[in-house]
XYZ file of C-alpha atoms in Angstrom:
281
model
C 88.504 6.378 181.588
C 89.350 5.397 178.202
C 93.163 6.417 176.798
C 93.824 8.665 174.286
C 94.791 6.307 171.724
C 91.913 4.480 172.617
C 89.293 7.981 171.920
C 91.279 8.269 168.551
C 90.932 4.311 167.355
C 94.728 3.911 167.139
C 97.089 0.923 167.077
C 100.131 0.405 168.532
C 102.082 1.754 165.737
C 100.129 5.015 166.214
C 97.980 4.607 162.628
C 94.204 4.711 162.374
C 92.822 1.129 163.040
C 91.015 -0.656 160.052
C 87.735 -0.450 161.843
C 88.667 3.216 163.102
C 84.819 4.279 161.393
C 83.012 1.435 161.146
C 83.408 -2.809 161.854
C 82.166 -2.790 158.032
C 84.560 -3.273 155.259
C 83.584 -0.815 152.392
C 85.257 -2.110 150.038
C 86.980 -0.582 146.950
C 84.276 1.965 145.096
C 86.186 5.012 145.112
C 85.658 5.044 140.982
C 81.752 4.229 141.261
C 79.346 6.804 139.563
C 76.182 6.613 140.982
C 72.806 7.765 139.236
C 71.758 11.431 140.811
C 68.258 10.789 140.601
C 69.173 8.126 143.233
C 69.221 11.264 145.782
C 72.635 11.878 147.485
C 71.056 10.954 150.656
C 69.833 7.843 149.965
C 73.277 6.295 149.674
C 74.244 3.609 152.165
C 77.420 5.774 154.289
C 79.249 2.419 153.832
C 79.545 3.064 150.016
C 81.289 6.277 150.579
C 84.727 5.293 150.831
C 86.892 7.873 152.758
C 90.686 8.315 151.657
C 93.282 7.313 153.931
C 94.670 10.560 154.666
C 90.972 12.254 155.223
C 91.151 9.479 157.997
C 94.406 10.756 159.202
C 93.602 14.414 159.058
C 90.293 13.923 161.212
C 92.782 11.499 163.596
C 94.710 15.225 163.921
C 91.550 16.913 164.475
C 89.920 15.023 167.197
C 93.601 14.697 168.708
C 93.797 18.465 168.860
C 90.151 18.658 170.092
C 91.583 16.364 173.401
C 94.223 18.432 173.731
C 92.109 21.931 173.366
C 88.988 20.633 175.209
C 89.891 18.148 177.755
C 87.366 16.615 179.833
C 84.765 18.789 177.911
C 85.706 17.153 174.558
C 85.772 13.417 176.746
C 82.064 14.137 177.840
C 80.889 14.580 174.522
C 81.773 10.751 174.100
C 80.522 7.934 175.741
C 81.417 4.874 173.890
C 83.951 3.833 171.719
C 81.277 2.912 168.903
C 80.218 7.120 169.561
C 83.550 7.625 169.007
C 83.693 5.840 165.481
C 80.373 7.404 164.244
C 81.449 10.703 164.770
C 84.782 10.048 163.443
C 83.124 8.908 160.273
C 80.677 11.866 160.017
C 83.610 14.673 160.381
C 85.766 12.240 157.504
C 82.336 12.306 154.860
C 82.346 16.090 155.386
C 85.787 16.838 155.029
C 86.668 14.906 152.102
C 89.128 16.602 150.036
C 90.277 19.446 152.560
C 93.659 19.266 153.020
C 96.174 20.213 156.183
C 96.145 23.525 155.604
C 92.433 24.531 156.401
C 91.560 22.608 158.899
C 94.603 23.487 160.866
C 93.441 26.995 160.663
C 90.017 26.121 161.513
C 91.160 24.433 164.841
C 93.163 27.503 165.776
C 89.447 29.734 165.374
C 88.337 27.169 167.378
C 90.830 27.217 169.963
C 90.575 31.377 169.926
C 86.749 31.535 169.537
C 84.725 28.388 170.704
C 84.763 27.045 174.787
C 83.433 23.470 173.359
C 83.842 21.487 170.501
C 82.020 22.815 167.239
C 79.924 20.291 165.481
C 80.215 19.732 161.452
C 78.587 22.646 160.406
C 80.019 25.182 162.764
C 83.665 23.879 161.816
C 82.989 23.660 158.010
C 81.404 27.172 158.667
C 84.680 28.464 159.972
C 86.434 27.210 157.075
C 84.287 28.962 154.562
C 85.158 32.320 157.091
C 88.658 31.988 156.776
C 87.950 31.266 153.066
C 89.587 28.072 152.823
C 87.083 26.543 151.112
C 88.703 27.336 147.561
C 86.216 30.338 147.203
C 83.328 27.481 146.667
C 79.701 29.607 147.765
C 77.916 27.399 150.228
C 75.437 24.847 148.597
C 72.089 27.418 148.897
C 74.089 30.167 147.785
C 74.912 27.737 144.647
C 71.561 26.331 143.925
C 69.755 29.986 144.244
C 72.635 31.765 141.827
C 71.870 28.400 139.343
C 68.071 29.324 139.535
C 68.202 33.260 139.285
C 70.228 32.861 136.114
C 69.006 29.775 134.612
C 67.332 31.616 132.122
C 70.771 33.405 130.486
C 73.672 31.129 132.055
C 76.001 32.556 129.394
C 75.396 36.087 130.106
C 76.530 35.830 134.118
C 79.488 36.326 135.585
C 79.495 33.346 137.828
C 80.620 33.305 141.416
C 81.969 30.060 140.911
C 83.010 27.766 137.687
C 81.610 24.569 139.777
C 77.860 26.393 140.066
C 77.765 26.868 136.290
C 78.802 23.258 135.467
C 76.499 22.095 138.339
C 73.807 23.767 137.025
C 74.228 23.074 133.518
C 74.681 18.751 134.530
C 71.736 19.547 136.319
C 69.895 21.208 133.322
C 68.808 24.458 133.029
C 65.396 23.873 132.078
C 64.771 22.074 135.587
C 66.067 24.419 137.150
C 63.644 27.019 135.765
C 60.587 24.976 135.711
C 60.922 22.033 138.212
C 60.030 22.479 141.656
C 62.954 22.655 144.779
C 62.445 19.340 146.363
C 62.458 17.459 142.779
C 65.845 19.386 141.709
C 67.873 20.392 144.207
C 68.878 16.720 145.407
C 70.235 16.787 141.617
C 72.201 19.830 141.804
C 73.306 18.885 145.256
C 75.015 16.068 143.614
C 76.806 17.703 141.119
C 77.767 20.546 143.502
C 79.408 18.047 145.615
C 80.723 16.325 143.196
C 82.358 19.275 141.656
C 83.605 20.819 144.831
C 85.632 17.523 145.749
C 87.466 17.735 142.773
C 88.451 21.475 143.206
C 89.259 20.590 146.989
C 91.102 18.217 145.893
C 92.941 20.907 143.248
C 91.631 20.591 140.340
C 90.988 23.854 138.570
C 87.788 24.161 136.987
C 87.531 26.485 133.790
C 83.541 27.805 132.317
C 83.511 26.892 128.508
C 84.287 29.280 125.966
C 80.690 30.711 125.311
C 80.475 31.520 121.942
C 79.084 34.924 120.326
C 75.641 34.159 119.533
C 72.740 36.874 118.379
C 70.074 37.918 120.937
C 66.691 37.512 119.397
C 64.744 37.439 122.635
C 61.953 39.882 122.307
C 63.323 42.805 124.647
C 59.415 43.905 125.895
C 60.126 42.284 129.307
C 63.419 43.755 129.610
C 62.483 47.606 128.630
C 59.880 47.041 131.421
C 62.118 45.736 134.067
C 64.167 48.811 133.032
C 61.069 51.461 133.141
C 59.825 49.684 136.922
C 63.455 50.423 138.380
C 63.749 53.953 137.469
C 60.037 54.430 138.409
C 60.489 52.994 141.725
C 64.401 54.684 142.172
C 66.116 51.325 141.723
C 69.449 50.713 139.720
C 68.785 48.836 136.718
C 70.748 45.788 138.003
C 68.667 45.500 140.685
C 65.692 46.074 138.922
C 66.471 42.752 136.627
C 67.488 40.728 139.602
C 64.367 41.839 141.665
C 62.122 40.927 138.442
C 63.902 38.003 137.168
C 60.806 35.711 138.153
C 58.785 37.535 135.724
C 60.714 35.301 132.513
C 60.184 31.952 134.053
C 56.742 29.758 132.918
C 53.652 31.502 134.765
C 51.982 29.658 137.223
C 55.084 27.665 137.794
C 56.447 27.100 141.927
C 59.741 28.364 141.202
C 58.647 31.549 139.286
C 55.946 31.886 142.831
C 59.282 31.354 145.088
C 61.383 33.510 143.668
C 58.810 36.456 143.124
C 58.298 35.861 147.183
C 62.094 36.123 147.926
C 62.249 39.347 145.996
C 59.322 40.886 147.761
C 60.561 40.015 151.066
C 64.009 41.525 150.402
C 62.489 44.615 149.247
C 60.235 44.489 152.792
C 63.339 44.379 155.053
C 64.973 47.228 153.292
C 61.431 49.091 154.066
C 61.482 50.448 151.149
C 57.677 49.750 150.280
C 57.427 48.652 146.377
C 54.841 45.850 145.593
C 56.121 43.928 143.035
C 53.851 42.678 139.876
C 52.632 39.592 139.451
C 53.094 39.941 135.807
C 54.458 42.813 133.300
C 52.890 45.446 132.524
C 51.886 49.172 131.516
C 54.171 51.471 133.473
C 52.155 54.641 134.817
């Protein structure tokens, strides 16, 4: 049975090992920006370089997990090399947390879970306890960037990061390009963006300037005459109809027109919604 320091990729002098991830050097690219149509997922994980005290923090995590999970948490392992990979998984997706929340997300663990989570349960717990800096989960993001694409200045934003995300990713793609081709984009400026508030940076929206509404307001008055027709608050009304002001015949404007509908299904309410504006009767 292996030893504890031997599960955790420790030396003698109790610090992680150079090779505690990965027999690969990485090298020093901590300051490389890489070209988002590359795809965030293409990159080789031995360019990501992980910080030294990510690699300490997950050292506390999987130490805890021992201690927690005993011979259930051993099981899960069966080679050292396992034990590196995984180790290097948890330290990519927990860049830029710090002490504080992940120590709380163990204890939920400890209270709540008879096995070890995987990644996405334990950064799921994190968001829970809200110790993920009030950042909305990547879909949230990319569907907020979408729905208000069309007026970023006029929304109140959830988030500074998923206004700067969406405008680096450009709001005209996100309006008229399809998911696969513009997500990947967003999801790299997202992530981007979230490191650095993990890492606490504050992130401030730009002073939007006053600027004259000349948008013909046809659409709007008949969002606002479909809502009180069908009993609806104006708000919801706009949100529910928002696909109506993005390019006809585009995928996005189909998608989004689809989401609505099925929200309005589950609530069993039973209003079709247009395919496009028109007379209200």
């Amino acid at each position: 049975m292996k030893t504890a320091d031997q599960i955790l990729g420790k030396s003698g002098n109790g610090l992680p090992q150079r090779s505690w991830t990965s027999r690969t050097p990485t090298g020093d690219r901590g300051h490389e920006v890489r070209d988002p149509r590359a795809g965030y997922a293409d990159r080789d994980p031995q360019e990501q370089v992980i910080p030294d005290e990510t690699k300490v923090l997950v050292n506390m995590i999987f130490t805890r997990f021992m201690a927690i999970y005993g011979h259930k948490f051993k099981s899960c392992f069966e080679t050292e090399q396992e034990i590196r990979i995984a180790k290097r998984e948890w330290a990519l997706s927990l860049r830029g947390y710090g002490e504080r929340e992940l120590v709380a997300a163990i204890n939920r663990c400890k209270e709540t879970l008879a096995w070890m989570p995987t990644i996405s349960e334990f950064l799921s717990i994190i968001r829970d306890l809200d110790g993920d800096f009030g950042l909305p989960p990547l879909r949230d993001a990319y569907t907020e960037a979408c729905m208000y694409a069309d007026h970023p200045r006029e929304h109140d934003w959830s988030h500074p990061a998923v206004y700067l995300a969406g405008r680096n990713t450009g709001w005209f793609e996100l309006r008229s390009e399809d998911e696969p081709e513009v997500l990947p984009k967003f999801s790299y400026h997202y992530d981007v963006l979230c490191r650095r508030v993990r890492q606490g940076e504050e992130l401030e929206l730009p002073v939007m300037p006053a600027i004259e509404n000349k948008q013909d307001g046809t659409l709007a008055r008949f969002m606002l005459a479909f809502g009180e027709k069908q009993g609806l608050p104006p708000e919801e009304a706009c949100s529910l109809l928002y696909y109506l002001t993005l390019p006809k015949g585009s995928a996005v404007r189909k998608r989004l027109k689809a989401q609505a509908q099925e929200k309005l299904d589950k609530q069993g309410k039973g209003i079709q919604l247009p395919d496009e504006p028109g007379a209200i009767t």
